[in-house]
C-alpha cells in the first residue's frame, strides 16, 4: 500500500507538471546559458555549521548594509560564534541565533553602533522592475540578484524581507544592532520589517536546517530550556575556509533575458497544472534562482 | 552566560514592544469585546491527532468549497485517515498527508469527482475590503473571518492561499481532487495556487506540528524512506468527539470595529519598535485572530 501511495501521491502532487508542454520556471532556469549566471564572491558567502552537521550558507549583501555586513564579517573572522546557539524559533516568523557583547567581547574591527542601514539610495543600483503592485512600497524589483523595494521619487531602496532573508536583531531605537544576533525569515514574508531593521543577506542553502527546528514555547518563540538550544559549531567566511572545503554558488543575473522570462512565467504559470495563470506575482514569490557550483 | 543571553536576547528581539505607548495588534485583539468574537461551529472544526501526540486543528470553509468540504467531513466520519501518514514536506511550500482511493475505498457519502470549487460568486458574501494593492487579484479583503481575493466586476471570489491554508491535492485537470490527500501551506503564501485548486480551510492551532517536521529529500519534498512517514492516529470532526475532549475556537469578526482597527495597526505599526510604519499590509500578513475558547 505504501509504495502505491507514493506513486499515486506523486501524480497528485500540487504544482507538479508531469507532461511538459509550456515551460515551467524550472525549465527556464535549466535552459539559462552560462553567461546568465554570476558567481557569488567567496568573501560574501558565510558558512554556518551546526554541531549536528547541518550546514547553512548565507550570501551577504554589502551594497545594502555595508557597516553591518563588515561587522558580521569581522565576527566570523574572529570565530565569535563558535559555541553560540540558535535560541529562538517563532513559527511563521524567524529563527534567531548568536551572542551579544554581554556574552563575549566584540572581536577587533567590529563597530558597536553602526548607522541605521535600513535603506540606501536607489541611485547607483541597476534595477529590473517587477511591474506588479505591492502593498509596501511604490516600486519593487531586483538588483544584482536581490529582491528590493524602492521609491524612485524619494530615492530610497531596501532589501525586501522575503523567506530566508537574514537580518540583524536590535533593541529599540536608537539601537541599530551590532550583528552578533542574527535572524532568518522562516515564514510568510514579514515585509512590515522593511526599512526598520538591517538586512544583511539571505540563506542560499540549508534553510531547512533552521525552518524544521522545533518551535520555542516561550513568548516570541524563545526556547524555554537550555537543552533545547541548538549548538552552532562555527560560522566562517567561505574565503577563510580551505579551498577544498569551500562551497561556491551562483545566482541568475537579474538583468539577463533568462531572468526576465523566468519572472514572466512565474507570473503566468501556464504549464499543465495551472488551469488559470495568475497574471501577477508577489516580489517574494519570484525567488531569484541560486545554485551550487559543481 | 546562558541566562544572561536569554535576558539580553529578549530585549533585542525583533518585533517586541517592551514599553507600550501606542497599541500593537495584540493589544487590540486583547481589548476586543466579547461581542466581536464568533464561535466556530463544532461541525466545521476537524481535529487531526498525530501518533506522536501533536494535535492540529483545522477550520473548514463550507461557504467556499461545499462539495469538497462535505467530502472531507464524510472521510473524517468514516475514520478514513486512521493510520494514514504525512508523507511530503516541501520547504517554504506545503506539508501533505492522507490516503487516496487506491489505498482504501471511499466511505459512504464521498463524491469522487467534485466540481472545480476554486472560486465562488462574490455575490452573497459580506466583505470587508483590505484596501491595499495586490499582485494577484483586483480586490482582497475578508469575509466571515476568511482572507479572500475577488473581482467585483467579474463576480468571483476565492479563499486566498496564506500560511496555514489547507487545500485538496489533485491530479491534472479535469481532476479536481476528492479530498483524501490534503496539504497545508508552511511557507510564503503561494498565491499562484489561488483559483486553480480547492481550498477547504485553514489550520487554526498546531501548525507547528507540521511546519517543524523534517523536510523530504525527494523531488517536491516527498519523504524517501517509509520510516520518515509521520503517522496520523485519527482525524475527527469536533462535533463527533465526546464533549469533554472537544476543543472550541473563536475568530475575530472581520466586520467588527475591533478588526478594522487591527488591520489599520497591522498596516501602520507605530509601537516602539517600528520607527517607520509601512503604510500598507499584505493580505496574508493580516492573520485573522483565532483563539481557543476556555
Coordinates of C-alpha atoms in Angstrom, one line a residue:
Chain A
X1 CA 0.0 0.0 0.0
X2 CA 2.7 2.4 0.9
X3 CA 4.6 2.2 -2.4
X4 CA 1.3 2.6 -4.3
X5 CA 0.6 5.6 -2.2
X6 CA 3.8 7.2 -3.1
X7 CA 3.3 6.6 -6.7
X8 CA -0.2 7.9 -6.6
X9 CA 0.8 10.8 -4.4
X10 CA 3.5 11.8 -6.8
X11 CA 0.9 12.1 -9.6
X12 CA -1.5 14.1 -7.3
X13 CA 1.2 16.5 -6.1
X14 CA 0.3 20.1 -6.3
X15 CA 2.5 22.2 -8.6
X16 CA 3.8 19.2 -10.5
X17 CA 3.9 19.2 -14.3
X18 CA 4.3 15.6 -15.4
X19 CA 3.6 16.3 -19.2
X20 CA 5.5 19.5 -20.1
X21 CA 4.1 21.5 -22.9
X22 CA 4.9 25.0 -22.0
X23 CA 8.0 25.9 -19.9
X24 CA 7.9 25.9 -16.1
X25 CA 10.1 28.3 -14.1
X26 CA 12.5 25.3 -13.6
X27 CA 12.7 24.7 -17.3
X28 CA 13.8 28.3 -17.9
X29 CA 16.4 28.1 -15.1
X30 CA 17.7 24.8 -16.6
X31 CA 18.0 26.3 -20.0
X32 CA 19.7 29.6 -19.0
X33 CA 23.1 29.9 -20.7
X34 CA 26.3 30.0 -18.6
X35 CA 26.6 33.7 -19.3
X36 CA 23.3 34.4 -17.4
X37 CA 24.9 33.2 -14.1
X38 CA 27.0 35.2 -11.7
X39 CA 29.3 33.7 -9.1
X40 CA 28.9 34.9 -5.6
X41 CA 32.3 36.2 -4.3
X42 CA 33.7 33.9 -1.6
X43 CA 34.1 36.9 0.6
X44 CA 30.3 37.4 0.5
X45 CA 29.5 33.8 1.5
X46 CA 29.2 32.8 5.1
X47 CA 29.0 29.2 6.2
X48 CA 27.2 28.3 9.4
X49 CA 27.9 24.7 10.6
X50 CA 25.6 23.4 13.3
X51 CA 27.0 20.9 15.8
X52 CA 24.5 18.4 14.4
X53 CA 26.1 18.5 11.0
X54 CA 23.6 20.8 9.3
X55 CA 25.2 23.4 7.0
X56 CA 23.5 26.8 6.3
X57 CA 25.1 29.0 3.7
X58 CA 24.4 32.8 3.7
X59 CA 25.1 35.3 1.0
X60 CA 26.0 38.7 2.3
X61 CA 24.8 42.0 0.8
X62 CA 27.4 44.6 1.3
X63 CA 25.8 47.0 -1.1
X64 CA 22.8 47.4 1.2
X65 CA 24.2 47.5 4.7
X66 CA 28.0 47.9 4.4
X67 CA 28.8 48.6 8.1
X68 CA 26.6 45.8 9.4
X69 CA 28.0 43.4 6.8
X70 CA 31.6 44.4 7.7
X71 CA 30.7 43.7 11.3
X72 CA 29.3 40.3 10.5
X73 CA 32.5 39.5 8.6
X74 CA 34.7 40.7 11.5
X75 CA 32.6 38.5 13.8
X76 CA 33.1 35.5 11.6
X77 CA 36.8 36.1 11.2
X78 CA 37.1 36.4 15.0
X79 CA 35.4 33.0 15.4
X80 CA 32.9 34.9 17.5
X81 CA 30.0 32.5 17.2
X82 CA 31.9 29.2 17.9
X83 CA 29.8 27.5 20.5
X84 CA 26.9 30.0 20.2
X85 CA 23.3 28.7 19.7
X86 CA 20.1 29.0 17.9
X87 CA 17.8 30.0 20.7
X88 CA 14.6 31.3 19.2
X89 CA 12.2 29.7 16.7
X90 CA 8.9 31.6 16.2
X91 CA 6.6 29.8 13.8
X92 CA 5.8 31.6 10.6
X93 CA 8.3 34.3 11.5
X94 CA 12.0 33.9 12.4
X95 CA 14.8 31.6 13.6
X96 CA 17.3 33.6 15.6
X97 CA 20.9 32.8 16.8
X98 CA 24.1 34.3 18.1
X99 CA 25.6 36.0 21.0
X100 CA 26.0 39.6 22.1
X101 CA 28.5 41.7 23.9
X102 CA 27.5 40.6 27.3
X103 CA 28.4 37.0 26.4
X104 CA 31.7 37.7 24.7
X105 CA 33.7 40.9 23.8
X106 CA 33.4 42.1 20.2
X107 CA 36.4 41.0 18.2
X108 CA 38.7 43.6 16.5
X109 CA 37.1 45.6 13.8
X110 CA 33.5 45.5 15.0
X111 CA 31.7 48.8 15.0
X112 CA 29.5 48.7 18.1
X113 CA 26.9 51.2 16.9
X114 CA 26.5 51.1 13.1
X115 CA 24.4 53.6 11.3
X116 CA 20.7 52.7 10.6
X117 CA 21.3 51.0 7.3
X118 CA 17.7 50.2 6.7
X119 CA 17.5 51.8 3.3
X120 CA 20.1 53.1 0.8
X121 CA 19.8 55.5 -2.2
X122 CA 18.1 53.9 -5.2
X123 CA 20.6 55.8 -7.3
X124 CA 23.6 53.7 -8.0
X125 CA 21.6 50.5 -8.3
X126 CA 20.8 48.7 -11.5
X127 CA 17.2 47.7 -11.2
X128 CA 14.9 45.3 -13.0
X129 CA 11.4 46.4 -12.0
X130 CA 8.9 43.7 -11.3
X131 CA 6.0 45.6 -12.6
X132 CA 3.2 44.3 -10.3
X133 CA 1.6 46.2 -7.5
X134 CA 2.9 45.9 -3.9
X135 CA 1.3 47.0 -0.7
X136 CA 4.5 48.1 1.0
X137 CA 6.4 50.3 -1.5
X138 CA 5.8 52.3 -4.7
X139 CA 8.2 50.1 -6.6
X140 CA 9.6 46.6 -6.4
X141 CA 12.1 44.7 -8.4
X142 CA 15.6 43.1 -8.5
X143 CA 19.1 44.5 -8.2
X144 CA 22.2 42.3 -8.5
X145 CA 20.2 39.3 -7.7
X146 CA 18.4 40.8 -4.7
X147 CA 14.7 41.4 -4.3
X148 CA 14.3 45.1 -3.4
X149 CA 11.5 47.6 -2.7
X150 CA 12.1 51.3 -3.6
X151 CA 10.8 54.7 -4.3
X152 CA 12.2 56.4 -7.4
X153 CA 10.7 59.7 -6.3
X154 CA 12.1 59.7 -2.9
X155 CA 15.4 57.9 -3.9
X156 CA 15.4 55.1 -1.4
X157 CA 15.7 51.3 -1.8
X158 CA 15.8 48.4 0.6
X159 CA 16.3 44.7 0.6
X160 CA 12.9 43.1 1.0
X161 CA 12.1 40.8 3.9
X162 CA 11.4 37.5 2.0
X163 CA 11.6 33.9 3.0
X164 CA 15.2 33.1 4.0
X165 CA 16.2 36.8 4.4
X166 CA 18.8 37.3 7.1
X167 CA 18.8 40.4 9.4
X168 CA 20.4 41.8 12.5
X169 CA 18.5 41.7 15.8
X170 CA 18.3 45.0 17.5
X171 CA 17.0 46.7 20.6
X172 CA 14.7 49.8 20.4
X173 CA 15.9 52.8 18.5
X174 CA 18.4 54.4 18.6
X175 CA 20.0 50.9 18.7
X176 CA 20.6 49.5 15.2
X177 CA 22.0 46.1 16.2
X178 CA 25.7 45.3 16.1
X179 CA 25.5 42.0 14.3
X180 CA 26.1 39.4 17.0
X181 CA 22.5 38.2 16.9
X182 CA 21.0 37.3 13.6
X183 CA 17.7 36.0 12.4
X184 CA 16.4 34.3 9.2
X185 CA 12.9 34.5 8.0
X186 CA 11.1 31.1 8.1
X187 CA 7.5 32.2 7.3
X188 CA 5.4 34.4 5.2
X189 CA 7.4 37.5 4.1
X190 CA 7.3 39.9 7.1
X191 CA 7.6 43.0 4.8
X192 CA 6.5 45.2 7.7
X193 CA 10.1 44.9 8.9
X194 CA 11.4 46.5 5.7
X195 CA 13.1 49.8 6.4
X196 CA 13.0 49.4 10.2
X197 CA 15.8 46.8 10.6
X198 CA 19.1 46.0 8.8
X199 CA 19.0 43.1 6.5
X200 CA 22.5 41.7 5.7
X201 CA 21.7 38.9 3.2
X202 CA 19.9 35.7 2.7
X203 CA 20.2 31.9 3.2
X204 CA 21.1 30.4 -0.2
X205 CA 21.4 26.8 1.0
X206 CA 20.3 24.8 4.0
X207 CA 17.4 27.0 5.3
X208 CA 15.6 23.7 6.2
X209 CA 18.2 23.2 9.0
X210 CA 16.6 26.2 10.6
X211 CA 12.9 26.0 9.4
X212 CA 12.4 22.4 10.6
X213 CA 13.7 23.1 14.1
X214 CA 11.1 22.7 16.9
X215 CA 9.3 25.9 17.7
X216 CA 10.1 27.6 21.0
X217 CA 7.2 27.7 23.5
X218 CA 8.1 30.9 25.4
X219 CA 6.8 34.3 24.3
X220 CA 8.1 35.2 20.8
X221 CA 9.3 31.7 20.2
X222 CA 12.3 31.6 22.6
X223 CA 13.3 28.1 23.8
X224 CA 12.3 27.5 27.4
X225 CA 15.0 25.0 28.3
X226 CA 18.8 25.2 27.8
X227 CA 18.6 21.7 26.4
X228 CA 16.6 23.0 23.5
X229 CA 19.3 25.4 22.3
X230 CA 20.7 24.2 19.0
X231 CA 24.5 24.5 19.2
X232 CA 26.5 26.2 16.4
X233 CA 29.9 24.6 15.7
X234 CA 31.3 27.5 13.7
X235 CA 30.4 30.4 11.3
X236 CA 33.1 31.2 8.8
X237 CA 33.5 33.2 5.6
X238 CA 34.0 30.9 2.6
X239 CA 37.0 33.0 1.7
X240 CA 38.6 31.9 5.0
X241 CA 38.0 28.2 4.5
X242 CA 40.4 25.8 2.9
X243 CA 39.8 25.7 -0.8
X244 CA 38.9 22.0 -0.7
X245 CA 36.0 22.6 1.8
X246 CA 34.9 26.0 0.4
X247 CA 31.5 25.9 -1.3
X248 CA 30.7 28.1 -4.2
X249 CA 27.3 29.4 -5.5
X250 CA 26.0 31.4 -8.4
X251 CA 22.8 33.3 -9.0
X252 CA 20.8 34.0 -12.1
X253 CA 21.7 37.5 -13.3
X254 CA 18.6 39.6 -12.7
X255 CA 19.4 41.7 -15.8
X256 CA 19.6 38.7 -18.0
X257 CA 16.9 37.7 -20.6
X258 CA 16.6 34.4 -18.8
X259 CA 15.6 36.1 -15.6
X260 CA 13.0 38.3 -17.5
X261 CA 11.5 35.1 -18.9
X262 CA 11.6 33.4 -15.5
X263 CA 9.6 36.3 -13.9
X264 CA 7.1 36.3 -16.8
X265 CA 6.4 32.6 -16.3
X266 CA 6.3 32.9 -12.5
X267 CA 3.5 35.5 -13.0
X268 CA 1.8 33.5 -15.7
X269 CA 2.1 29.8 -15.0
X270 CA 0.7 28.0 -18.0
X271 CA 2.2 24.6 -17.6
X272 CA -0.3 21.7 -17.3
X273 CA -1.2 22.1 -13.6
X274 CA -2.1 25.8 -13.8
X275 CA -5.6 25.9 -15.4
X276 CA -5.6 29.7 -15.0
X277 CA -2.5 31.9 -14.9
X278 CA -2.4 34.4 -12.0
X279 CA -1.4 37.4 -14.2
X280 CA 0.8 38.7 -11.5
X281 CA 3.3 37.6 -8.9
X282 CA 4.4 38.8 -5.4
X283 CA 8.0 40.0 -5.1
X284 CA 8.9 37.3 -2.6
X285 CA 7.3 34.6 -4.7
X286 CA 9.8 35.2 -7.6
X287 CA 12.7 33.6 -5.7
X288 CA 15.9 34.5 -7.5
X289 CA 17.5 31.2 -8.6
X290 CA 20.7 30.4 -6.8
X291 CA 22.6 27.1 -7.3
X292 CA 25.7 25.4 -6.0
X293 CA 28.6 25.4 -8.5
X294 CA 29.9 21.9 -9.2
Chain B
X1 CA 26.1 33.2 30.4
X2 CA 23.1 31.4 29.1
X3 CA 20.6 33.1 31.4
X4 CA 22.1 36.5 30.6
X5 CA 21.9 35.7 27.0
X6 CA 18.2 34.9 27.2
X7 CA 17.5 38.1 29.1
X8 CA 19.5 40.2 26.7
X9 CA 18.1 38.4 23.7
X10 CA 14.6 39.0 24.9
X11 CA 15.3 42.7 24.8
X12 CA 16.9 42.5 21.4
X13 CA 14.0 40.6 19.9
X14 CA 12.7 41.8 16.7
X15 CA 9.1 42.9 16.8
X16 CA 8.9 43.2 20.6
X17 CA 7.4 46.3 22.2
X18 CA 8.6 46.4 25.8
X19 CA 7.4 50.0 26.6
X20 CA 3.9 50.2 25.1
X21 CA 2.8 53.7 24.1
X22 CA 0.6 53.1 21.1
X23 CA -1.4 49.9 20.7
X24 CA 0.1 46.8 19.0
X25 CA -2.1 44.4 17.0
X26 CA -2.0 42.1 20.1
X27 CA -3.3 45.0 22.3
X28 CA -6.3 45.5 20.0
X29 CA -7.1 41.8 20.0
X30 CA -6.8 41.6 23.8
X31 CA -9.1 44.6 24.1
X32 CA -11.8 43.4 21.7
X33 CA -15.2 42.9 23.4
X34 CA -16.8 39.5 23.6
X35 CA -19.3 40.7 21.0
X36 CA -16.5 40.9 18.4
X37 CA -15.8 37.2 18.6
X38 CA -17.6 34.5 16.7
X39 CA -17.5 30.8 17.7
X40 CA -16.5 28.3 15.0
X41 CA -19.3 25.7 14.7
X42 CA -18.1 22.3 16.1
X43 CA -19.2 20.8 12.7
X44 CA -16.6 23.0 10.9
X45 CA -13.7 22.0 13.1
X46 CA -11.6 19.0 12.3
X47 CA -9.1 17.6 14.7
X48 CA -6.0 15.8 13.4
X49 CA -4.1 13.8 16.1
X50 CA -0.7 12.6 15.1
X51 CA 0.5 9.4 16.7
X52 CA 3.3 11.4 18.4
X53 CA 0.7 13.3 20.3
X54 CA 0.7 16.5 18.2
X55 CA -2.8 17.9 17.6
X56 CA -3.6 20.0 14.6
X57 CA -7.0 21.8 14.5
X58 CA -8.5 22.7 11.1
X59 CA -11.4 25.1 10.5
X60 CA -13.4 24.1 7.4
X61 CA -14.9 26.6 4.9
X62 CA -18.1 25.2 3.6
X63 CA -19.1 28.5 2.0
X64 CA -16.2 28.3 -0.4
X65 CA -15.9 24.7 -1.4
X66 CA -19.1 22.9 -0.3
X67 CA -18.7 19.6 -2.0
X68 CA -15.0 19.2 -1.1
X69 CA -15.8 20.2 2.5
X70 CA -18.7 17.7 2.6
X71 CA -16.3 15.0 1.3
X72 CA -13.7 15.8 3.9
X73 CA -16.4 15.6 6.6
X74 CA -17.5 12.2 5.2
X75 CA -13.9 11.0 5.2
X76 CA -13.5 12.1 8.8
X77 CA -16.8 10.5 9.9
X78 CA -15.7 7.3 8.1
X79 CA -12.4 7.2 10.1
X80 CA -10.8 7.2 6.7
X81 CA -7.4 8.6 7.7
X82 CA -6.8 6.4 10.8
X83 CA -3.3 5.1 10.2
X84 CA -2.6 7.4 7.3
X85 CA 0.6 9.5 7.2
X86 CA 2.2 12.8 6.5
X87 CA 4.4 11.9 3.6
X88 CA 5.5 15.1 2.0
X89 CA 7.3 18.2 3.5
X90 CA 8.5 20.7 0.9
X91 CA 10.3 23.6 2.5
X92 CA 8.7 27.0 2.0
X93 CA 5.7 25.4 0.4
X94 CA 3.5 22.6 1.8
X95 CA 3.1 19.7 4.2
X96 CA 0.9 17.0 2.7
X97 CA -0.9 14.0 4.2
X98 CA -3.6 11.4 3.6
X99 CA -4.6 8.5 1.5
X100 CA -6.4 8.0 -1.8
X101 CA -8.8 5.6 -3.3
X102 CA -6.1 3.1 -4.3
X103 CA -5.2 2.8 -0.6
X104 CA -8.7 2.4 0.9
X105 CA -12.2 2.7 -0.6
X106 CA -14.1 5.9 -0.2
X107 CA -16.5 5.9 2.7
X108 CA -20.2 6.4 2.2
X109 CA -21.2 9.9 1.1
X110 CA -17.9 10.8 -0.7
X111 CA -18.4 12.4 -4.1
X112 CA -15.5 11.0 -6.2
X113 CA -15.4 13.8 -8.7
X114 CA -16.5 17.1 -7.1
X115 CA -16.9 20.2 -9.2
X116 CA -13.9 22.6 -9.6
X117 CA -14.7 24.7 -6.5
X118 CA -11.8 27.0 -7.0
X119 CA -13.8 30.2 -7.0
X120 CA -17.4 31.1 -6.0
X121 CA -19.6 34.1 -6.8
X122 CA -18.6 37.3 -4.8
X123 CA -22.3 38.0 -4.5
X124 CA -23.7 36.5 -1.3
X125 CA -20.6 37.3 0.7
X126 CA -20.2 40.1 3.2
X127 CA -16.8 41.6 2.5
X128 CA -14.5 43.9 4.4
X129 CA -12.1 45.2 1.7
X130 CA -8.5 45.4 2.7
X131 CA -7.8 48.5 0.6
X132 CA -4.2 47.9 -0.4
X133 CA -2.9 46.7 -3.8
X134 CA -2.4 43.0 -4.5
X135 CA -0.5 41.5 -7.4
X136 CA -2.9 38.5 -7.8
X137 CA -6.4 39.9 -7.8
X138 CA -8.3 43.2 -8.4
X139 CA -9.6 43.1 -4.8
X140 CA -8.7 41.5 -1.5
X141 CA -10.3 41.5 1.9
X142 CA -12.1 39.4 4.5
X143 CA -15.4 37.5 4.6
X144 CA -16.7 35.7 7.7
X145 CA -13.2 35.5 9.1
X146 CA -11.5 34.3 5.9
X147 CA -8.9 36.1 3.8
X148 CA -10.3 36.3 0.2
X149 CA -9.3 37.7 -3.2
X150 CA -12.1 38.8 -5.6
X151 CA -13.2 40.6 -8.6
X152 CA -16.4 42.8 -8.1
X153 CA -16.6 43.3 -11.9
X154 CA -16.4 39.6 -12.8
X155 CA -18.2 38.4 -9.7
X156 CA -15.8 35.8 -8.4
X157 CA -14.1 35.3 -5.0
X158 CA -11.7 32.7 -3.7
X159 CA -10.1 31.8 -0.4
X160 CA -6.5 33.1 -0.6
X161 CA -3.6 30.7 -0.2
X162 CA -2.0 32.1 3.0
X163 CA 0.3 30.5 5.6
X164 CA -1.7 27.5 7.2
X165 CA -4.3 27.4 4.4
X166 CA -5.5 23.8 3.8
X167 CA -6.3 22.5 0.3
X168 CA -7.1 19.4 -1.6
X169 CA -4.3 17.7 -3.6
X170 CA -5.4 16.9 -7.2
X171 CA -4.1 15.4 -10.4
X172 CA -4.1 17.3 -13.7
X173 CA -7.4 18.8 -14.9
X174 CA -10.1 17.7 -15.3
X175 CA -9.3 16.1 -11.9
X176 CA -10.4 18.3 -9.0
X177 CA -9.2 16.2 -6.1
X178 CA -11.6 14.1 -4.0
X179 CA -10.3 15.1 -0.6
X180 CA -8.3 12.1 0.7
X181 CA -5.0 13.9 0.3
X182 CA -4.7 17.3 1.9
X183 CA -1.9 19.9 2.2
X184 CA -1.2 22.8 4.5
X185 CA 0.8 25.8 3.5
X186 CA 4.0 26.1 5.6
X187 CA 5.8 28.9 3.7
X188 CA 5.4 32.1 1.9
X189 CA 1.8 32.5 0.7
X190 CA 1.7 30.6 -2.7
X191 CA -0.9 32.8 -4.1
X192 CA -0.3 31.4 -7.6
X193 CA -2.3 28.4 -6.4
X194 CA -5.4 30.6 -5.9
X195 CA -8.2 29.7 -8.3
X196 CA -6.5 26.6 -9.6
X197 CA -7.1 24.3 -6.6
X198 CA -9.7 23.8 -4.0
X199 CA -9.0 25.3 -0.5
X200 CA -11.1 23.8 2.2
X201 CA -10.0 25.7 5.3
X202 CA -7.0 26.6 7.5
X203 CA -5.1 25.3 10.4
X204 CA -6.2 27.4 13.5
X205 CA -4.0 25.6 16.0
X206 CA -0.9 23.3 16.0
X207 CA 0.5 24.2 12.6
X208 CA 3.9 23.9 14.2
X209 CA 3.4 20.1 14.4
X210 CA 3.6 20.2 10.6
X211 CA 5.9 23.1 9.9
X212 CA 8.7 21.8 12.1
X213 CA 8.8 18.3 10.6
X214 CA 11.9 17.3 8.7
X215 CA 11.8 18.2 5.0
X216 CA 11.6 15.4 2.5
X217 CA 14.7 14.9 0.3
X218 CA 13.0 13.5 -2.8
X219 CA 11.7 15.7 -5.6
X220 CA 8.9 18.0 -4.4
X221 CA 9.6 17.2 -0.7
X222 CA 8.4 13.6 -0.6
X223 CA 10.0 11.5 2.1
X224 CA 12.3 9.0 0.7
X225 CA 12.0 6.3 3.4
X226 CA 9.0 4.7 4.9
X227 CA 10.5 5.3 8.3
X228 CA 10.2 9.0 7.7
X229 CA 6.4 9.0 7.3
X230 CA 4.7 10.7 10.2
X231 CA 1.8 8.5 11.4
X232 CA -1.7 10.0 11.9
X233 CA -3.6 8.5 14.8
X234 CA -7.0 9.9 13.7
X235 CA -8.8 12.8 12.1
X236 CA -12.2 13.6 13.5
X237 CA -14.8 16.3 13.4
X238 CA -15.0 18.1 16.7
X239 CA -18.8 17.6 16.6
X240 CA -18.2 13.8 16.6
X241 CA -15.9 13.9 19.7
X242 CA -17.0 13.5 23.3
X243 CA -17.9 16.9 24.7
X244 CA -15.2 16.5 27.3
X245 CA -12.4 16.2 24.7
X246 CA -14.0 18.6 22.1
X247 CA -12.0 21.8 21.5
X248 CA -13.7 25.1 20.7
X249 CA -12.3 28.1 18.9
X250 CA -13.5 31.6 18.1
X251 CA -12.3 34.2 15.5
X252 CA -12.4 37.9 15.5
X253 CA -15.5 39.0 13.5
X254 CA -14.0 40.6 10.3
X255 CA -16.9 43.1 10.2
X256 CA -16.3 44.3 13.8
X257 CA -14.8 47.7 14.6
X258 CA -12.0 45.8 16.5
X259 CA -11.0 44.0 13.3
X260 CA -10.9 47.3 11.4
X261 CA -8.6 48.8 14.0
X262 CA -6.5 45.7 13.9
X263 CA -6.0 45.9 10.2
X264 CA -5.2 49.6 10.4
X265 CA -2.5 49.0 13.0
X266 CA -1.1 46.0 11.1
X267 CA -0.6 48.3 8.1
X268 CA 0.8 51.1 10.3
X269 CA 2.8 49.7 13.1
X270 CA 3.7 52.6 15.3
X271 CA 4.6 50.9 18.6
X272 CA 8.1 51.5 19.8
X273 CA 10.0 49.0 17.6
X274 CA 8.6 50.3 14.4
X275 CA 10.5 53.5 13.6
X276 CA 8.6 53.8 10.3
X277 CA 5.1 52.5 9.6
X278 CA 4.8 50.6 6.4
X279 CA 1.6 52.3 5.3
X280 CA 0.2 49.1 3.8
X281 CA -0.1 45.4 4.5
X282 CA -0.3 42.2 2.5
X283 CA -3.5 40.2 2.8
X284 CA -1.7 37.2 4.2
X285 CA 0.1 39.3 6.8
X286 CA -3.1 40.4 8.4
X287 CA -3.7 36.9 10.0
X288 CA -7.3 36.9 11.3
X289 CA -7.1 36.4 15.1
X290 CA -8.4 32.9 16.2
X291 CA -8.2 31.7 19.8
X292 CA -9.1 28.7 21.8
X293 CA -12.2 29.2 24.0
X294 CA -11.6 28.4 27.6

